[in-house]
XYZ file of C-alpha atoms in Angstrom:
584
model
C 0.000 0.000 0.000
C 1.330 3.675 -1.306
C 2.210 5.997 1.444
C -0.830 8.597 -0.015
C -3.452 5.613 0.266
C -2.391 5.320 4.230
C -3.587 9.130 5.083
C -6.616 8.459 3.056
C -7.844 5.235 4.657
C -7.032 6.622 7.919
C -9.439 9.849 6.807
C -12.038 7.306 5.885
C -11.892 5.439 9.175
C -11.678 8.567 11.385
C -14.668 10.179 9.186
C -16.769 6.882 9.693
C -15.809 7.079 13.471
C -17.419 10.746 13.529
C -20.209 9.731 11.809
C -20.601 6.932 14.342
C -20.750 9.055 17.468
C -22.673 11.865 15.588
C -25.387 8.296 14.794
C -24.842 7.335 18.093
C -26.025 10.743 19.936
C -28.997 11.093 17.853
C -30.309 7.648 18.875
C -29.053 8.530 22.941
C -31.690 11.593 21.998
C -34.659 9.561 20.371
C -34.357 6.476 23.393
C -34.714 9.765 26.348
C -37.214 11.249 24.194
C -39.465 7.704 23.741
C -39.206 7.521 27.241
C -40.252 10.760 28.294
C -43.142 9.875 26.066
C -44.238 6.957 27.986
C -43.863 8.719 30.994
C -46.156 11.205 29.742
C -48.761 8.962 28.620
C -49.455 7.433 31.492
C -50.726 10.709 32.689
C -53.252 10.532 29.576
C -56.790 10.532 30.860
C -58.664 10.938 26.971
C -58.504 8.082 24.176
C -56.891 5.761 26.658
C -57.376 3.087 24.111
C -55.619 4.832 21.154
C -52.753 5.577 23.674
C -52.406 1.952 25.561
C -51.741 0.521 21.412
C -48.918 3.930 20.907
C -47.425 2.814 24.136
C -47.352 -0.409 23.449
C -45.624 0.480 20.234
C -42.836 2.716 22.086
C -42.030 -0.140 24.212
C -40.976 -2.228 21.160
C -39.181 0.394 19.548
C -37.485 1.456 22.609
C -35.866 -1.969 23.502
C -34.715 -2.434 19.243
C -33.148 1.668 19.809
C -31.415 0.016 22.440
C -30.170 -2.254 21.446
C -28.455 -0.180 18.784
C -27.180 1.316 21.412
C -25.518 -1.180 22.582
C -23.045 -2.244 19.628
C -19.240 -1.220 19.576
C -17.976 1.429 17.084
C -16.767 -1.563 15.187
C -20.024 -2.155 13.871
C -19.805 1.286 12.503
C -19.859 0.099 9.258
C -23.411 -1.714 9.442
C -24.829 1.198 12.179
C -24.742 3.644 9.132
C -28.153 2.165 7.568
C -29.892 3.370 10.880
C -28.232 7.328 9.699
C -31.524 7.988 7.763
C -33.972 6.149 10.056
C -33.092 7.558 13.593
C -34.292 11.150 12.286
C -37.396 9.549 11.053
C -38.353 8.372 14.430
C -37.428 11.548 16.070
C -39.694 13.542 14.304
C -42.428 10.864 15.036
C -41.591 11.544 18.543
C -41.531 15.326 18.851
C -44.974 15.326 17.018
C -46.439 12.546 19.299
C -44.925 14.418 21.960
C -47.199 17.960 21.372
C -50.430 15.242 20.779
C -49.667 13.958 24.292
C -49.592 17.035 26.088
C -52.380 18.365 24.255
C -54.217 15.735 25.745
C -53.301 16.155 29.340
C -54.006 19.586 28.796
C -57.172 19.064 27.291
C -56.665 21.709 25.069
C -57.260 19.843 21.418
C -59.937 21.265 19.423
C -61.666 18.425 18.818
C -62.484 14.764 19.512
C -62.344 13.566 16.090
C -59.460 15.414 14.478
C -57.604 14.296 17.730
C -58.925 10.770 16.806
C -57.381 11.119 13.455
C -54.285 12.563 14.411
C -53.570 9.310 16.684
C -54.278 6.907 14.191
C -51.262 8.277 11.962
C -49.238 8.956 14.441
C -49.640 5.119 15.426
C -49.081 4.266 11.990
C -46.227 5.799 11.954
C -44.453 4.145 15.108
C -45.933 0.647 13.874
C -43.857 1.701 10.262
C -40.684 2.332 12.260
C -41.239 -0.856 14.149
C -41.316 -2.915 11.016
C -38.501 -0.871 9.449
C -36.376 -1.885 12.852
C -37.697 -5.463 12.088
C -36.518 -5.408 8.734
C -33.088 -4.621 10.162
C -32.678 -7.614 12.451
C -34.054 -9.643 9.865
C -31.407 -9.246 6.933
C -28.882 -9.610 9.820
C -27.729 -6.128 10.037
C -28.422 -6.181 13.867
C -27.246 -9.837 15.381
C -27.830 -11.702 18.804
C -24.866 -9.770 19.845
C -27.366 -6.472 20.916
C -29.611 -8.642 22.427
C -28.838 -8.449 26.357
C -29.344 -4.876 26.965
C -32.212 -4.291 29.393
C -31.070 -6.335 32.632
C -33.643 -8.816 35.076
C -35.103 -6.781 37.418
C -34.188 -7.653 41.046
C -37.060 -9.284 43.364
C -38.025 -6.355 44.422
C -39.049 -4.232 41.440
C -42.000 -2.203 40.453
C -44.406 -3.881 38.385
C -43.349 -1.474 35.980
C -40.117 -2.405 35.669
C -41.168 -5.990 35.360
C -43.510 -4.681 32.375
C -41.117 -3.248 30.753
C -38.309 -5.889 30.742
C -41.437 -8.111 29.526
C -42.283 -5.752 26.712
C -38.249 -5.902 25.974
C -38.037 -9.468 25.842
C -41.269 -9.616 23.080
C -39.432 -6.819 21.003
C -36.570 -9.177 20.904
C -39.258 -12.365 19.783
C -40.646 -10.217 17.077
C -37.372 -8.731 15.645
C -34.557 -10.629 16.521
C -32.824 -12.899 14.218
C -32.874 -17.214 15.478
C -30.252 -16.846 18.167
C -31.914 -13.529 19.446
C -35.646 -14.800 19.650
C -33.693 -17.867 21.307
C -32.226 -16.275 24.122
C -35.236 -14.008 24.227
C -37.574 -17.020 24.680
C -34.741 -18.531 27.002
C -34.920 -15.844 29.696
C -38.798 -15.317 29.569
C -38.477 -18.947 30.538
C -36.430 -18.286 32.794
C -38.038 -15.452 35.056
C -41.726 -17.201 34.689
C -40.380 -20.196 36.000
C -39.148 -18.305 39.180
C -41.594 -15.621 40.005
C -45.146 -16.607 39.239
C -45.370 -12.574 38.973
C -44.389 -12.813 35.574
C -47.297 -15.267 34.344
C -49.489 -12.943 35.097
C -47.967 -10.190 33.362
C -47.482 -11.869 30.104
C -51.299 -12.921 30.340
C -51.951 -9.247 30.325
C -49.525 -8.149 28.007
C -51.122 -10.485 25.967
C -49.001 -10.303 22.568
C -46.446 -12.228 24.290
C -48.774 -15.170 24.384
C -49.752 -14.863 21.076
C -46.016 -14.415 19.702
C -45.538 -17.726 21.492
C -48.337 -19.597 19.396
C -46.647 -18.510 16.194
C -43.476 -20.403 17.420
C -44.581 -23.339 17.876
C -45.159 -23.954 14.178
C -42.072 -22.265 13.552
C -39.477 -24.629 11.021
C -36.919 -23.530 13.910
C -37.155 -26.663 16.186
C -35.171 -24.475 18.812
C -37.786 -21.760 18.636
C -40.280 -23.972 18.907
C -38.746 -26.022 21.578
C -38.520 -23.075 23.743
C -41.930 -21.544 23.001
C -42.995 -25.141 24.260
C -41.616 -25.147 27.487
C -43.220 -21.815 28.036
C -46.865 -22.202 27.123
C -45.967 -25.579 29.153
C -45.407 -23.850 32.254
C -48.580 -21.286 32.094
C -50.732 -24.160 31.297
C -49.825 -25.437 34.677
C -51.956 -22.514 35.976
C -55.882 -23.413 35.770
C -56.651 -19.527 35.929
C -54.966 -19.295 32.331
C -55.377 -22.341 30.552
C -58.914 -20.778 29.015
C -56.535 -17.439 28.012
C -54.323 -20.268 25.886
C -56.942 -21.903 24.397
C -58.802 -18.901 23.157
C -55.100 -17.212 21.365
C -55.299 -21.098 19.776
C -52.788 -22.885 21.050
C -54.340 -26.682 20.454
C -53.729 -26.283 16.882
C -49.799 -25.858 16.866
C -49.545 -28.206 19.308
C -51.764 -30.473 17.704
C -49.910 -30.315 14.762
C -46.725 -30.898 16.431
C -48.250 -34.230 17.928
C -48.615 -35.152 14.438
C -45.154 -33.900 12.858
C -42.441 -32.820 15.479
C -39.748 -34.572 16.706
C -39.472 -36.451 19.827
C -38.730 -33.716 22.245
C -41.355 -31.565 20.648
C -43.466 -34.139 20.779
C -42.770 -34.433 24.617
C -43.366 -30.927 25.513
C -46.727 -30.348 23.456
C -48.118 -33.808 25.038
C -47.526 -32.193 28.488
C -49.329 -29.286 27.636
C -52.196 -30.562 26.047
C -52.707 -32.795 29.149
C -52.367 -30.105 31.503
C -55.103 -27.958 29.232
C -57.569 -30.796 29.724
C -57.279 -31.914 33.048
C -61.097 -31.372 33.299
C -61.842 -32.134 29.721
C -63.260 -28.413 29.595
C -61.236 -28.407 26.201
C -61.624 -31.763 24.500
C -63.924 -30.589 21.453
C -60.840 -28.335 20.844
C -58.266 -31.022 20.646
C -61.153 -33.233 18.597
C -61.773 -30.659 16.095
C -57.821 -30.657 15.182
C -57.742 -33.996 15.419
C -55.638 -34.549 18.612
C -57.423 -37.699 19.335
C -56.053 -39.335 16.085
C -52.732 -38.126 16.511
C -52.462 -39.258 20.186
C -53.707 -42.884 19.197
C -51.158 -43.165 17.004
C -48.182 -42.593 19.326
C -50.084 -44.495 21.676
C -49.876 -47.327 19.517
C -46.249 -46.940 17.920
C -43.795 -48.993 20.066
C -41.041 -46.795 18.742
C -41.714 -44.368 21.397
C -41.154 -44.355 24.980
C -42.966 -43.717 28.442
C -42.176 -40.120 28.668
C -44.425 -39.391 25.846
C -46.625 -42.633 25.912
C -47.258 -42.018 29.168
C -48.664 -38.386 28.693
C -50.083 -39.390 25.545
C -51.919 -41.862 27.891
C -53.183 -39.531 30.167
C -54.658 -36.761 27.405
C -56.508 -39.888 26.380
C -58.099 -40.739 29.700
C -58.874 -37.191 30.034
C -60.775 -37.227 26.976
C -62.656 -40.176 27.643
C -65.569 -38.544 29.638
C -67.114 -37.365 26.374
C -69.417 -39.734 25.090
C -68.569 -38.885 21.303
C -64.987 -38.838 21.877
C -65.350 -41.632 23.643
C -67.245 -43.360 20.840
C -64.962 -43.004 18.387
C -61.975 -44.266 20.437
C -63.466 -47.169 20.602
C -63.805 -47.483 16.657
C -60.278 -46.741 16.493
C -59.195 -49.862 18.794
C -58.352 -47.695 21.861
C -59.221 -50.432 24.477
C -57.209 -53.332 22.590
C -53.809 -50.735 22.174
C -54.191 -49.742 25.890
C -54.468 -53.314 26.988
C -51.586 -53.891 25.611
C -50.095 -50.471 27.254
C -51.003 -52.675 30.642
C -47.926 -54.644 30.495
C -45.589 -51.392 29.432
C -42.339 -51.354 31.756
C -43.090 -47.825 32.232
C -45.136 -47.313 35.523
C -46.333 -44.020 33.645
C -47.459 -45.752 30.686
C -49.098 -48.774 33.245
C -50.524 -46.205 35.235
C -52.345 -44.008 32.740
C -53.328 -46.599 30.793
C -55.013 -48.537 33.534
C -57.156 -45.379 34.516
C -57.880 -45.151 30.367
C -59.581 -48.821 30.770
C -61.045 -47.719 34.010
C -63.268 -44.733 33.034
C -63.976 -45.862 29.664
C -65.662 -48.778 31.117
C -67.106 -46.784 33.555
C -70.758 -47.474 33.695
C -71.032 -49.236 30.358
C -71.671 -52.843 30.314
C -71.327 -53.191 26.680
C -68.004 -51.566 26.993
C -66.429 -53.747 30.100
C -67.130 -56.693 28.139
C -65.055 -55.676 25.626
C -62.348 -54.986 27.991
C -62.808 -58.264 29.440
C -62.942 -59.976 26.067
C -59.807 -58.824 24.694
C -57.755 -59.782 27.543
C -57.743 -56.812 29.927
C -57.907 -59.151 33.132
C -55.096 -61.288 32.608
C -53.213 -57.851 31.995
C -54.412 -56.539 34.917
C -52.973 -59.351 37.052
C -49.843 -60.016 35.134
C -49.355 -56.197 36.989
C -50.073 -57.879 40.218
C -47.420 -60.780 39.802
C -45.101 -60.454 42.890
C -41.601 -61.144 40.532
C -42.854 -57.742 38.353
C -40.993 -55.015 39.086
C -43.798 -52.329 39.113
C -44.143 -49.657 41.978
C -46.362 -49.835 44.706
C -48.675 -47.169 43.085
C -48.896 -49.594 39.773
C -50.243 -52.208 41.886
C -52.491 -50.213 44.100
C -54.284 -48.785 40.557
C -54.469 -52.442 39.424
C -56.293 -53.668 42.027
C -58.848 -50.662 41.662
C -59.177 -51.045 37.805
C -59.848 -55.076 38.939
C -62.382 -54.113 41.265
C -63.832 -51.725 38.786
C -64.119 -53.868 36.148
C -64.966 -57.183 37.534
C -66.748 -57.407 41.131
C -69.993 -56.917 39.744
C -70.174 -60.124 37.932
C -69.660 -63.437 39.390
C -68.155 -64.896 35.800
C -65.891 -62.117 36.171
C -65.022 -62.964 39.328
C -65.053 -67.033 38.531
C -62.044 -65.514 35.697
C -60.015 -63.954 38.202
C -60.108 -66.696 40.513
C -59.024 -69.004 37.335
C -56.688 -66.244 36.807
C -54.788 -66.863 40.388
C -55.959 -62.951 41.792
C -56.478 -64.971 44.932
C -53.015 -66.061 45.211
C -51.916 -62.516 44.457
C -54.350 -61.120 46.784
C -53.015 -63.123 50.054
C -49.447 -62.762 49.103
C -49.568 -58.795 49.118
C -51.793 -59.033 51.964
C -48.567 -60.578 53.490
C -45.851 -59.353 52.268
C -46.932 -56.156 50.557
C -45.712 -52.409 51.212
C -48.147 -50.673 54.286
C -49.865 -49.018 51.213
C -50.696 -52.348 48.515
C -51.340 -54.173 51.979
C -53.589 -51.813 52.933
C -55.643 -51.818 49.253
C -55.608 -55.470 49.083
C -57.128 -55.317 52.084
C -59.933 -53.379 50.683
C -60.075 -55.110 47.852
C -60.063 -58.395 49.705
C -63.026 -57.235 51.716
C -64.907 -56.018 49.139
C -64.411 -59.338 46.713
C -66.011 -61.604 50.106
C -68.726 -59.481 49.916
C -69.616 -59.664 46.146
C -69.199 -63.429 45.695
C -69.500 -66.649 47.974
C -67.373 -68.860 45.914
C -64.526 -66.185 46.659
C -65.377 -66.687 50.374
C -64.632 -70.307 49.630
C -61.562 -70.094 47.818
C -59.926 -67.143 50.448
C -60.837 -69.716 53.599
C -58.765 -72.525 51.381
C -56.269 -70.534 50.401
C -55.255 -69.448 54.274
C -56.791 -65.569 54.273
C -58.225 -66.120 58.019
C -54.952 -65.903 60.104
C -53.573 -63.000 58.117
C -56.719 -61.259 58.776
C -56.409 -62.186 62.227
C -53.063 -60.445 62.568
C -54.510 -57.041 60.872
C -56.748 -57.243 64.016
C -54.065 -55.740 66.148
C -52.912 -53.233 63.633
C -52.204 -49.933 64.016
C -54.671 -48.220 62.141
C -58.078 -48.454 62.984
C -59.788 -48.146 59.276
C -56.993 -51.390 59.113
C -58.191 -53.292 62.121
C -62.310 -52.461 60.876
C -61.816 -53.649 57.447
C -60.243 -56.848 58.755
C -63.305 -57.266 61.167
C -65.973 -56.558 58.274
C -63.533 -59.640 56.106
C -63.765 -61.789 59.164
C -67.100 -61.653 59.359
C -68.045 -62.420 55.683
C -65.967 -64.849 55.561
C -67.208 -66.736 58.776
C -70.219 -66.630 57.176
C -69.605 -70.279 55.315
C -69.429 -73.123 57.749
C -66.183 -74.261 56.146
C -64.459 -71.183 57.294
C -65.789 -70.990 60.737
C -64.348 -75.305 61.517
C -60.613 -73.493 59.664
C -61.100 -70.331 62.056
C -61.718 -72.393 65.371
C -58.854 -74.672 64.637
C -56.003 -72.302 65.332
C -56.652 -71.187 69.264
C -54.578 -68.146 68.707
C -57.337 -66.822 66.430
C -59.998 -66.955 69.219
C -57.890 -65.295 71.862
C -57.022 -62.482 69.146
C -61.060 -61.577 68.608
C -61.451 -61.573 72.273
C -58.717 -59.230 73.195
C -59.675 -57.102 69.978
C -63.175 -56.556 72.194
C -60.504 -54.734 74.944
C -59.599 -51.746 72.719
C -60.995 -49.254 73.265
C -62.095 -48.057 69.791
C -63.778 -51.446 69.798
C -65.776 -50.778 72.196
C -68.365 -48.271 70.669
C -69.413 -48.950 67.182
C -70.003 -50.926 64.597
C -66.649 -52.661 65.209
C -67.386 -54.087 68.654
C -70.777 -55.130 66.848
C -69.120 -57.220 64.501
C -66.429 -59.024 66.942
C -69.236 -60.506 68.894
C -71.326 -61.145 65.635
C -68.651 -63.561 64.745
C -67.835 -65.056 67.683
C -71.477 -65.772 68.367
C -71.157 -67.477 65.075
C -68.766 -69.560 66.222
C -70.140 -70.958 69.498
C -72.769 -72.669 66.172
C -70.253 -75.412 67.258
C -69.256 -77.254 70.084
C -65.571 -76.907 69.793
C -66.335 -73.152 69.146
C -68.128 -72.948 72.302
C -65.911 -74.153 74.383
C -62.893 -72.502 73.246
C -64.468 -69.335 73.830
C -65.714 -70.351 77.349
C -62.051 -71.720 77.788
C -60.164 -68.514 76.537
C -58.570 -66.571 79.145
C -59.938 -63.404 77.221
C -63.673 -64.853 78.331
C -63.730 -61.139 81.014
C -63.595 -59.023 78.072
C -67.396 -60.220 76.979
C -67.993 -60.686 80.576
C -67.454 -56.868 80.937
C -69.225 -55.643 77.996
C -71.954 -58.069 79.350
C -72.312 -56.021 82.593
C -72.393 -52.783 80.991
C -75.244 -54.266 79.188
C -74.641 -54.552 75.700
C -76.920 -56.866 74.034
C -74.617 -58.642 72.130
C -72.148 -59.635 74.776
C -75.239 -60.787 76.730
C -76.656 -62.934 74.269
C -73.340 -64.404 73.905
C -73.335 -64.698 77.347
C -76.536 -66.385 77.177
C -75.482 -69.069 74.822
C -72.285 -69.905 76.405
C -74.435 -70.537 79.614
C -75.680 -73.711 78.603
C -75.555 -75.980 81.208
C -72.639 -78.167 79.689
C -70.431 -74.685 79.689
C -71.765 -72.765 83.001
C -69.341 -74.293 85.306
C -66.119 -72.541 82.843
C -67.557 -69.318 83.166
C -66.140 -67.169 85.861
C -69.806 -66.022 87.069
C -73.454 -67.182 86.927
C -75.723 -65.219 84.780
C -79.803 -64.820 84.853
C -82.250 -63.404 82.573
């Protein structure tokens, strides 16, 4: 390079440099005059409406000026395309400026050339916005200006919070990929930490709608992002009817049917959140969610963290009778029996509650469960070698219970089945909580069949029901009464019952508690060992116990059941092994 072309390259550089900081002050002058403007309208009492949309408009181009701002005089170069447009928007401002005090003054000359004078002056800012837009879009401004406006700190004005808000959505609807990403990022961010924030955006409002449009952006990261959000507000019952009304079903619907995995996994979360209480299901009908969840539902390519949600949309759904109609034509109930036997508890678990309320109260449907093999999955969930969680098993024996107990050939297949093999060994060796809903399934099953009574007194029920007699919990030791009793109903059971002495001395100390004593409890623990002393070697084992003063008590503090007992121990082949003589 000559020694002349130095001097003049240097000229060109320092000229640019000028021109720069000349740029650079102008802009310094339009950002403090934009927000003296806001100020100012805030103390706007007249067209309030006309002036929340010109705010709202400042805002955006407030947080793209700044971000202008923000580069280094080595983006000179590319800063000189904003030489013509700074001008333009500081004129805009100076004349908006006169329209906003004439309205705090009152002293326009009339409503409707005021009117008129607002609209183009809002046309105007929403030109300069776009302009901005047009900017960050050909890549003249990059992710590099994005971080300008910093968090506010937990204890900030709501308007600060606004406006960092308002900065973030410039940033979604100018910024280039990377910007809107780290926009979308930290929006994430702060909603996630200050529920403040979700309530904000929801009045804001644009924000939410912004966030629809990316999630059927081609940008998986955009979208990816956007998901997480509208995951997160959906988790909020007071705004789920906001999201559903700016149309969020349809994106997510449509990434259901088209998105990739983790897209896939973060839409199915939302859309079960949004219909916990089904109040949206015609929505996710009507853009055919139910289709598109039936299909993952029955591609094995996928696993339980989207099955499982998948699952649970499904079973949401289910309480409408159309929906549920057409479910059923699609082959719902056999691809959720086979979801049964998923080694995903999620998966297990949803689909389990699917069969359950889709057979609620519908014969016609419950046979069709039963038909294509839902019991046997059921209780391939209750084998004791699975390695299911407690809550897997507890929901199995419910759905069983649901399903079957109101049907004795139902019940006749479960027994066929081995469920009463399952049923005692949980009932011994189960975690407090299966123990405790075996129990009540246990209980329940003696009282909806007598060949189950049969098969529990065979299969050695009576002295682990015995042992729940001195359990902790009461609603334990009252179910295991209620059992007892139904099951010493059949003669069979009583001779099994009377053989062990242990399980006569148990009732009769039971009687002692002092829960037992009031109530329906007490009640039944002389009901069956009245039913006992139907046999001679039932008599006398009583009379023999050394538990005989409990009934003796409850006798003399005359409770009609002890006393009849009393009474028919009395015989005269037992009187002389009772401790006192009794007359009536």
């Amino acid at each position: 390079m000559g020694e002349e072309e130095k001097p003049k390259q240097q000229q060109q550089q320092e000229n640019s440099a000028e021109s720069f900081e000349a740029m650079k002050s102008s802009l310094s002058q339009v950002i403090e005059g934009i927000s003296s403007l806001i100020s100012l309208s805030h103390c706007i009492r007249v067209f309030t409406v006309k002036w929340q949309l010109i705010r709202k408009k400042l805002e955006e181009l407030s947080s793209g000026l700044m971000a202008i701002e923000n580069c280094g005089s080595s983006s000179a170069q590319n800063i000189e395309v904003f030489s013509a447009l700074v001008p333009s928007i500081l004129v805009t401002v100076n004349e908006c400026h006169c329209l906003a005090r004439a309205c705090v003054d009152l002293s326009y000359s009339g409503k409707l050339l005021m009117q008129s004078y607002l609209d183009v002056i809002l046309a105007k800012f929403d030109n300069h916005v776009k302009d901005l837009s047009g900017f960050y879009t050909t890549g003249i401004l990059s992710h590099g200006f994005a971080i300008v406006v910093s968090r506010p700190g937990v204890t900030a004005s709501k308007d600060d919070m606004r406006f960092y808000i308002r900065d973030l959505l410039t940033r979604m609807k100018i910024g280039d990929t990377e910007m809107k990403k780290q926009a979308l990022g930290n929006l994430y961010q702060v909603l996630a930490e200050d529920e403040r924030y979700v309530k904000l955006i929801i009045e804001i409002g644009d924000i939410v709608n912004v966030l629809v449009q990316f999630l059927d952006s081609p940008e998986i990261e955009i979208q990816r992002e956007a998901s997480k959000i509208v995951n997160l507000i959906s988790g909020f019952d007071l705004y789920k009817g906001f999201l559903v009304k700016a149309g969020i079903i349809g994106p997510l619907v449509r990434i259901l049917e088209t998105g990739n995995d983790l897209g896939k996994e973060g839409a199915v979360k939302c859309v079960q959140k949004l219909t916990v209480n089904a109040d949206n299901a015609w929505s996710v009908s009507a853009h055919g969610g139910v289709t598109a969840l039936l299909k993952i539902c029955s591609n094995g390519d996928f696993g339980g963290e989207l099955i499982g949600p998948a699952c649970g949309v499904l079973r949401n759904l289910v309480g409408v009778e159309e929906i549920k109609r057409f479910m059923v034509e699609e082959g719902a109930i056999s691809t959720f029996i086979k979801l049964v036997t998923s080694r995903e508890d999620l998966v297990q678990i949803n689909s389990m509650e699917f069969l359950q309320n889709i057979a609620s109260g519908d014969e016609s449907l419950t046979r069709i469960v039963v038909k294509e093999g839902g019991i046997r999955a059921l209780i391939h969930v209750l084998d004791p070698k699975s390695t299911v969680s407690s809550k897997t098993r507890e929901i199995a024996l419910r759905t069983i219970e649901d399903l079957c107990f109101s049907s004795q050939n139902r019940i006749n297949m479960l027994m066929n089945d081995g469920f009463i093999d399952r049923l005692l060994f949980f009932l011994r060796n189960g975690e407090v909580s299966v123990q405790e809903s075996t129990l009540k399934v246990t209980s329940r099953l003696c009282c909806a069949s007598e060949e189950a009574k049969k098969a529990m007194g065979d299969a050695g029920f009576i002295p682990e029901l015995v042992k729940l007699l001195d359990a902790k919990s009461y609603e334990v030791r009252s179910i295991a009464t209620t059992t007892l009793h139904s099951l010493v109903s059949i003669p069979k059971n009583r001779k099994q019952f009377i053989q062990d002495d242990r399980n006569i001395g148990c009732l009769l100390q039971s009687l002692d508690r002092d829960e037992a004593i009031s109530g329906n409890n007490k009640k039944l623990l002389l009901s069956i060992l009245m039913s006992l002393t139907s046999c001679n070697n039932g008599r006398r084992k009583i009379a023999s116990s050394g538990y005989l003063k409990n009934i003796e008590k409850l006798a003399e503090a005359e409770v009609y059941d002890a006393k009849r007992l009393v009474r028919k121990l009395s015989s005269n082949r037992f009187r002389s092994m009772l401790s006192g003589l009794w007359h009536y």
